[in-house]
mmCIF file of C-alpha atoms in Angstrom:
data_model
loop_
_atom_site.group_PDB
_atom_site.id
_atom_site.type_symbol
_atom_site.label_atom_id
_atom_site.label_comp_id
_atom_site.label_asym_id
_atom_site.label_seq_id
_atom_site.Cartn_x
_atom_site.Cartn_y
_atom_site.Cartn_z
ATOM 1 C CA MET A 1 -309.739 -4.454 117.026
ATOM 2 C CA ARG A 2 -309.199 -7.549 114.852
ATOM 3 C CA ARG A 3 -309.887 -11.015 116.190
ATOM 4 C CA SER A 4 -308.966 -14.458 114.910
ATOM 5 C CA GLU A 5 -311.557 -17.181 114.374
ATOM 6 C CA ASP A 6 -311.061 -18.449 117.935
ATOM 7 C CA GLY A 7 -311.604 -14.983 119.415
ATOM 8 C CA GLU A 8 -307.989 -14.042 120.067
ATOM 9 C CA GLU A 9 -307.121 -10.388 119.575
ATOM 10 C CA ILE A 10 -304.652 -9.958 116.702
ATOM 11 C CA LEU A 11 -301.932 -7.441 117.491
ATOM 12 C CA THR A 12 -300.481 -5.349 114.691
ATOM 13 C CA GLY A 13 -296.729 -4.930 114.313
ATOM 14 C CA GLY A 14 -293.866 -5.258 111.897
ATOM 15 C CA GLY A 15 -295.561 -7.948 109.827
ATOM 16 C CA VAL A 16 -292.992 -10.692 110.442
ATOM 17 C CA ASN A 17 -294.820 -12.706 113.147
ATOM 18 C CA HIS A 18 -298.467 -13.522 113.871
ATOM 19 C CA VAL A 19 -298.980 -12.165 117.391
ATOM 20 C CA VAL A 20 -302.174 -12.371 119.444
ATOM 21 C CA ARG A 21 -303.327 -11.238 122.852
ATOM 22 C CA VAL A 22 -305.148 -13.608 125.181
ATOM 23 C CA ALA A 23 -306.311 -11.840 128.358
ATOM 24 C CA GLY A 24 -303.158 -10.510 130.028
ATOM 25 C CA THR A 25 -300.736 -12.463 127.845
ATOM 26 C CA VAL A 26 -299.257 -12.286 124.364
ATOM 27 C CA ARG A 27 -298.797 -15.444 122.284
ATOM 28 C CA ARG A 28 -296.087 -15.531 119.610
ATOM 29 C CA PRO A 29 -294.394 -18.158 117.411
ATOM 30 C CA THR A 30 -291.291 -19.800 118.825
ATOM 31 C CA GLY A 31 -288.001 -20.553 117.106
ATOM 32 C CA PRO A 32 -284.619 -22.122 117.857
ATOM 33 C CA TRP A 33 -283.665 -18.865 119.597
ATOM 34 C CA THR A 34 -286.600 -18.936 122.034
ATOM 35 C CA PRO A 35 -284.818 -20.788 124.899
ATOM 36 C CA ALA A 36 -282.002 -18.209 124.896
ATOM 37 C CA VAL A 37 -284.458 -15.302 124.773
ATOM 38 C CA HIS A 38 -286.546 -16.743 127.609
ATOM 39 C CA ALA A 39 -283.410 -17.234 129.703
ATOM 40 C CA LEU A 40 -282.518 -13.592 129.031
ATOM 41 C CA LEU A 41 -285.986 -12.338 129.995
ATOM 42 C CA ARG A 42 -285.897 -14.357 133.214
ATOM 43 C CA HIS A 43 -282.484 -12.879 133.980
ATOM 44 C CA LEU A 44 -283.847 -9.367 133.442
ATOM 45 C CA ALA A 45 -286.771 -10.085 135.773
ATOM 46 C CA GLY A 46 -284.347 -11.357 138.379
ATOM 47 C CA ARG A 47 -282.361 -8.145 138.102
ATOM 48 C CA GLY A 48 -285.520 -6.110 138.711
ATOM 49 C CA PHE A 49 -285.608 -4.664 135.197
ATOM 50 C CA THR A 50 -289.233 -3.811 134.454
ATOM 51 C CA GLY A 51 -288.764 -2.685 130.849
ATOM 52 C CA ALA A 52 -289.295 -6.097 129.234
ATOM 53 C CA PRO A 53 -292.103 -8.682 129.104
ATOM 54 C CA ARG A 54 -292.246 -11.488 131.656
ATOM 55 C CA VAL A 55 -292.050 -15.107 130.471
ATOM 56 C CA HIS A 56 -294.921 -17.521 131.188
ATOM 57 C CA GLY A 57 -293.694 -20.503 129.181
ATOM 58 C CA VAL A 58 -295.175 -22.127 126.064
ATOM 59 C CA ASP A 59 -298.854 -22.882 125.424
ATOM 60 C CA GLU A 60 -300.520 -26.032 124.061
ATOM 61 C CA GLN A 61 -300.104 -24.708 120.497
ATOM 62 C CA GLY A 62 -296.355 -24.356 120.947
ATOM 63 C CA ARG A 63 -296.469 -20.558 121.131
ATOM 64 C CA GLU A 64 -294.431 -18.620 123.665
ATOM 65 C CA VAL A 65 -296.502 -16.923 126.342
ATOM 66 C CA LEU A 66 -295.361 -13.501 127.513
ATOM 67 C CA GLY A 67 -296.910 -10.961 129.815
ATOM 68 C CA PHE A 68 -298.794 -8.207 127.997
ATOM 69 C CA VAL A 69 -297.160 -4.788 128.471
ATOM 70 C CA ALA A 70 -299.846 -2.114 128.496
ATOM 71 C CA GLY A 71 -299.258 1.062 126.509
ATOM 72 C CA GLU A 72 -298.781 2.205 122.927
ATOM 73 C CA THR A 73 -296.205 1.493 120.261
ATOM 74 C CA ALA A 74 -295.556 3.864 117.368
ATOM 75 C CA ASP A 75 -295.039 3.063 113.706
ATOM 76 C CA HIS A 76 -294.719 5.367 110.700
ATOM 77 C CA PRO A 77 -295.947 7.981 110.230
ATOM 78 C CA LEU A 78 -294.923 8.671 113.820
ATOM 79 C CA PRO A 79 -297.375 10.544 116.040
ATOM 80 C CA ALA A 80 -296.132 13.791 117.564
ATOM 81 C CA TRP A 81 -295.722 12.268 121.035
ATOM 82 C CA ALA A 82 -293.196 9.736 119.694
ATOM 83 C CA ARG A 83 -291.055 12.488 118.130
ATOM 84 C CA THR A 84 -290.462 14.624 121.220
ATOM 85 C CA ASP A 85 -287.057 15.140 122.805
ATOM 86 C CA GLU A 86 -288.475 13.522 125.932
ATOM 87 C CA ALA A 87 -289.366 10.338 124.058
ATOM 88 C CA LEU A 88 -285.921 10.318 122.460
ATOM 89 C CA THR A 89 -283.966 10.694 125.689
ATOM 90 C CA GLY A 90 -286.327 8.359 127.539
ATOM 91 C CA ALA A 91 -285.574 5.620 125.008
ATOM 92 C CA ALA A 92 -281.831 6.168 125.422
ATOM 93 C CA ARG A 93 -282.049 5.919 129.197
ATOM 94 C CA LEU A 94 -284.202 2.803 128.961
ATOM 95 C CA LEU A 95 -281.680 1.227 126.584
ATOM 96 C CA ARG A 96 -278.840 2.004 128.991
ATOM 97 C CA ARG A 97 -280.753 0.402 131.875
ATOM 98 C CA TYR A 98 -281.474 -2.626 129.716
ATOM 99 C CA HIS A 99 -277.840 -3.060 128.705
ATOM 100 C CA ASP A 100 -276.675 -2.680 132.301
ATOM 101 C CA ALA A 101 -279.243 -5.272 133.410
ATOM 102 C CA THR A 102 -277.834 -7.847 130.950
ATOM 103 C CA ALA A 103 -274.476 -7.754 132.755
ATOM 104 C CA GLY A 104 -273.676 -11.133 134.204
ATOM 105 C CA PHE A 105 -276.121 -13.000 131.967
ATOM 106 C CA THR A 106 -274.803 -16.409 130.934
ATOM 107 C CA PRO A 107 -276.541 -17.868 127.866
ATOM 108 C CA PRO A 108 -277.719 -21.459 128.249
ATOM 109 C CA PRO A 109 -275.449 -24.181 126.822
ATOM 110 C CA GLY A 110 -275.778 -24.408 123.062
ATOM 111 C CA ALA A 111 -277.664 -21.108 122.880
ATOM 112 C CA VAL A 112 -278.969 -20.227 119.419
ATOM 113 C CA TRP A 113 -279.633 -16.608 118.447
ATOM 114 C CA TYR A 114 -281.817 -15.308 115.621
ATOM 115 C CA LEU A 115 -279.050 -12.886 114.623
ATOM 116 C CA PRO A 116 -275.367 -13.855 114.850
ATOM 117 C CA PRO A 117 -273.362 -12.588 117.843
ATOM 118 C CA VAL A 118 -271.075 -9.613 117.222
ATOM 119 C CA GLU A 119 -267.720 -9.143 118.908
ATOM 120 C CA PRO A 120 -266.883 -7.794 121.412
ATOM 121 C CA ALA A 121 -269.867 -9.276 123.263
ATOM 122 C CA GLU A 122 -270.177 -6.573 125.927
ATOM 123 C CA VAL A 123 -273.941 -6.932 126.496
ATOM 124 C CA ILE A 124 -276.944 -8.751 125.085
ATOM 125 C CA CYS A 125 -278.208 -6.429 122.374
ATOM 126 C CA HIS A 126 -281.947 -6.192 121.827
ATOM 127 C CA GLY A 127 -281.254 -6.081 118.104
ATOM 128 C CA ASP A 128 -284.252 -4.030 116.975
ATOM 129 C CA VAL A 129 -284.795 -1.076 119.311
ATOM 130 C CA ALA A 130 -287.240 1.155 117.476
ATOM 131 C CA THR A 131 -290.462 3.011 118.159
ATOM 132 C CA TYR A 132 -292.470 0.007 116.952
ATOM 133 C CA ASN A 133 -290.782 -2.208 119.558
ATOM 134 C CA THR A 134 -291.037 0.326 122.369
ATOM 135 C CA VAL A 135 -294.051 0.622 124.652
ATOM 136 C CA PHE A 136 -294.937 4.200 125.606
ATOM 137 C CA ARG A 137 -297.236 5.486 128.313
ATOM 138 C CA ASP A 138 -298.159 9.155 128.161
ATOM 139 C CA GLY A 139 -295.327 9.603 125.667
ATOM 140 C CA GLU A 140 -292.705 8.042 127.969
ATOM 141 C CA PRO A 141 -290.857 4.867 126.868
ATOM 142 C CA VAL A 142 -291.411 2.227 129.552
ATOM 143 C CA ALA A 143 -290.481 -1.086 127.938
ATOM 144 C CA PHE A 144 -289.011 -2.834 124.915
ATOM 145 C CA ILE A 145 -290.815 -5.786 123.328
ATOM 146 C CA ASP A 146 -290.072 -8.396 120.648
ATOM 147 C CA PHE A 147 -286.754 -9.777 121.871
ATOM 148 C CA ASP A 148 -286.456 -12.383 119.092
ATOM 149 C CA THR A 149 -283.505 -10.480 117.598
ATOM 150 C CA ALA A 150 -281.551 -10.351 120.881
ATOM 151 C CA HIS A 151 -277.926 -11.452 120.570
ATOM 152 C CA PRO A 152 -274.537 -10.794 122.210
ATOM 153 C CA GLY A 153 -272.705 -7.743 120.917
ATOM 154 C CA PRO A 154 -271.078 -4.410 121.767
ATOM 155 C CA ARG A 155 -273.159 -1.649 123.318
ATOM 156 C CA LEU A 156 -272.572 0.632 120.345
ATOM 157 C CA TRP A 157 -274.006 -1.964 117.948
ATOM 158 C CA ASP A 158 -277.381 -1.603 119.663
ATOM 159 C CA VAL A 159 -277.065 2.116 120.402
ATOM 160 C CA ALA A 160 -276.263 2.973 116.779
ATOM 161 C CA TYR A 161 -279.333 1.182 115.452
ATOM 162 C CA ALA A 162 -281.588 2.628 118.167
ATOM 163 C CA ALA A 163 -280.319 6.120 117.353
ATOM 164 C CA TYR A 164 -280.911 5.473 113.652
ATOM 165 C CA ARG A 165 -284.530 4.652 114.436
ATOM 166 C CA PHE A 166 -285.287 7.240 117.112
ATOM 167 C CA VAL A 167 -283.441 10.365 115.887
ATOM 168 C CA PRO A 168 -284.068 9.253 113.060
ATOM 169 C CA LEU A 169 -280.783 9.277 111.123
ATOM 170 C CA THR A 170 -282.457 9.041 107.745
ATOM 171 C CA ASP A 171 -281.900 10.925 104.518
ATOM 172 C CA PRO A 172 -283.653 14.306 104.859
ATOM 173 C CA GLY A 173 -285.429 13.618 101.583
ATOM 174 C CA HIS A 174 -287.307 10.688 103.102
ATOM 175 C CA ALA A 175 -290.653 11.034 104.841
ATOM 176 C CA GLY A 176 -289.975 12.104 108.409
ATOM 177 C CA GLY A 177 -286.394 13.083 107.632
ATOM 178 C CA ALA A 178 -285.096 16.214 109.359
ATOM 179 C CA PRO A 179 -282.258 18.544 108.306
ATOM 180 C CA VAL A 180 -278.769 17.346 109.208
ATOM 181 C CA ALA A 181 -278.349 20.004 111.909
ATOM 182 C CA GLU A 182 -281.531 18.838 113.657
ATOM 183 C CA GLN A 183 -280.415 15.220 113.393
ATOM 184 C CA ALA A 184 -277.099 16.198 114.991
ATOM 185 C CA ARG A 185 -278.900 17.959 117.835
ATOM 186 C CA ARG A 186 -281.137 14.977 118.515
ATOM 187 C CA LEU A 187 -278.262 12.515 118.213
ATOM 188 C CA GLY A 188 -276.371 14.553 120.801
ATOM 189 C CA LEU A 189 -279.366 14.335 123.133
ATOM 190 C CA PHE A 190 -279.652 10.587 122.613
ATOM 191 C CA ALA A 191 -275.942 10.009 123.169
ATOM 192 C CA GLY A 192 -275.925 12.147 126.288
ATOM 193 C CA ALA A 193 -278.956 10.399 127.777
ATOM 194 C CA TYR A 194 -277.344 6.998 127.185
ATOM 195 C CA GLY A 195 -273.996 8.189 128.542
ATOM 196 C CA LEU A 196 -272.058 7.728 125.320
ATOM 197 C CA GLY A 197 -268.550 9.188 125.263
ATOM 198 C CA ASP A 198 -267.176 11.369 122.480
ATOM 199 C CA ASP A 199 -265.108 8.591 120.880
ATOM 200 C CA ALA A 200 -268.102 6.249 120.782
ATOM 201 C CA LEU A 201 -270.291 9.003 119.353
ATOM 202 C CA LYS A 202 -267.817 9.647 116.533
ATOM 203 C CA ALA A 203 -267.800 5.919 115.738
ATOM 204 C CA LEU A 204 -271.597 5.690 115.714
ATOM 205 C CA PRO A 205 -272.310 6.582 112.036
ATOM 206 C CA ASP A 206 -269.894 3.928 110.750
ATOM 207 C CA MET A 207 -271.410 1.394 113.145
ATOM 208 C CA ALA A 208 -274.907 2.297 111.962
ATOM 209 C CA VAL A 209 -273.834 1.847 108.325
ATOM 210 C CA THR A 210 -272.428 -1.616 109.087
ATOM 211 C CA ARG A 211 -275.598 -2.532 110.985
ATOM 212 C CA LEU A 212 -277.773 -1.437 108.035
ATOM 213 C CA GLU A 213 -275.571 -3.321 105.566
ATOM 214 C CA ARG A 214 -276.197 -6.503 107.529
ATOM 215 C CA LEU A 215 -279.899 -5.733 107.742
ATOM 216 C CA VAL A 216 -280.159 -5.325 103.972
ATOM 217 C CA ALA A 217 -278.196 -8.539 103.344
ATOM 218 C CA PHE A 218 -280.419 -10.402 105.823
ATOM 219 C CA MET A 219 -283.634 -9.054 104.272
ATOM 220 C CA ARG A 220 -282.574 -10.044 100.783
ATOM 221 C CA GLU A 221 -281.390 -13.473 101.931
ATOM 222 C CA ARG A 222 -284.691 -14.199 103.697
ATOM 223 C CA ALA A 223 -286.699 -12.868 100.742
ATOM 224 C CA ALA A 224 -284.755 -15.078 98.330
ATOM 225 C CA ALA A 225 -285.434 -18.061 100.612
ATOM 226 C CA GLY A 226 -289.171 -17.502 100.218
ATOM 227 C CA ASP A 227 -289.967 -15.661 103.445
ATOM 228 C CA ALA A 228 -293.149 -13.795 102.523
ATOM 229 C CA ALA A 229 -292.747 -11.036 105.131
ATOM 230 C CA PHE A 230 -289.237 -10.099 104.038
ATOM 231 C CA ALA A 231 -290.142 -10.506 100.375
ATOM 232 C CA GLY A 232 -292.825 -7.903 100.987
ATOM 233 C CA HIS A 233 -290.312 -5.544 102.605
ATOM 234 C CA VAL A 234 -287.967 -5.869 99.630
ATOM 235 C CA ALA A 235 -290.823 -5.462 97.147
ATOM 236 C CA ARG A 236 -291.823 -2.120 98.673
ATOM 237 C CA GLY A 237 -288.213 -0.915 98.533
ATOM 238 C CA ASP A 238 -287.170 -0.994 102.190
ATOM 239 C CA ASP A 239 -283.710 -2.274 101.252
ATOM 240 C CA ARG A 240 -283.135 0.598 98.835
ATOM 241 C CA LEU A 241 -284.292 3.113 101.456
ATOM 242 C CA TYR A 242 -281.713 1.706 103.880
ATOM 243 C CA GLU A 243 -279.028 2.012 101.209
ATOM 244 C CA ARG A 244 -279.836 5.693 100.745
ATOM 245 C CA ASP A 245 -279.666 6.153 104.510
ATOM 246 C CA MET A 246 -276.247 4.472 104.569
ATOM 247 C CA ALA A 247 -275.010 6.985 102.009
ATOM 248 C CA HIS A 248 -276.487 9.821 104.097
ATOM 249 C CA LEU A 249 -274.712 8.596 107.256
ATOM 250 C CA ALA A 250 -271.389 8.240 105.463
ATOM 251 C CA ARG A 251 -271.707 11.636 103.799
ATOM 252 C CA HIS A 252 -272.571 13.559 106.966
ATOM 253 C CA ALA A 253 -270.782 11.576 109.694
ATOM 254 C CA GLY A 254 -268.715 14.532 110.878
ATOM 255 C CA GLU A 255 -271.657 16.924 111.050
ATOM 256 C CA LEU A 256 -273.890 14.409 112.797
ATOM 257 C CA THR A 257 -271.428 13.719 115.591
ATOM 258 C CA CYS A 258 -270.701 17.307 116.584
ATOM 259 C CA ARG A 259 -272.563 17.604 119.883
ATOM 260 C CA THR A 260 -274.770 20.663 119.988
ATOM 261 C CA ARG A 261 -275.496 22.542 123.190
ATOM 262 C CA ARG A 262 -279.200 23.382 123.258
#
């Protein structure tokens, strides 16, 4: 456990924000998007959705205060419990419940989002559904965290990126990459658990490629602007890894979207 000079517990994560735990709360930096995200989280609480943190306002240091969600997150290399079919389908079901719970949400006037809205705005996308932003208990996904990247968009925009992360739909030559047939099997499980139709499934690889293209452009833009976290991601080659994954998705789109029956 790492602690800051004032005794706050420093939480590890994606390396973009400085996040600490204080008793039963998490304190994180705010941004222009924070009012919209807090309105969204309050809406989710009002709908009875338990798979997101609760909002407790802003502290005296100007940090947002969120309820701490107990459990484990998983980053690479993924532990075995985060790679099970049960974890995969649990994440898909949780994502479907989240999307359904955003129905009827009206953003506050002048809402600003960290990522630009994508049309058609069917739901409020989380924007970064991945194992590192999912809280697990006993291997079961129970909540998503880090809603900074939330923004209006189509369901498939969020589903495609979540599938990319959870299947994962990465080049088999990369660490953790599985053969194409196994990726297709797991993608079929994910799509079925979410309730994705055949037409949407067939469109998923192209959507994932577009989502990764925007991610790479965003990373490089932020790195060029002097953002140390994104500069570090580019320096270690994350953008080039995503480009290889885009080529993999385009090359095997037909194979990946043939639902398997196992």
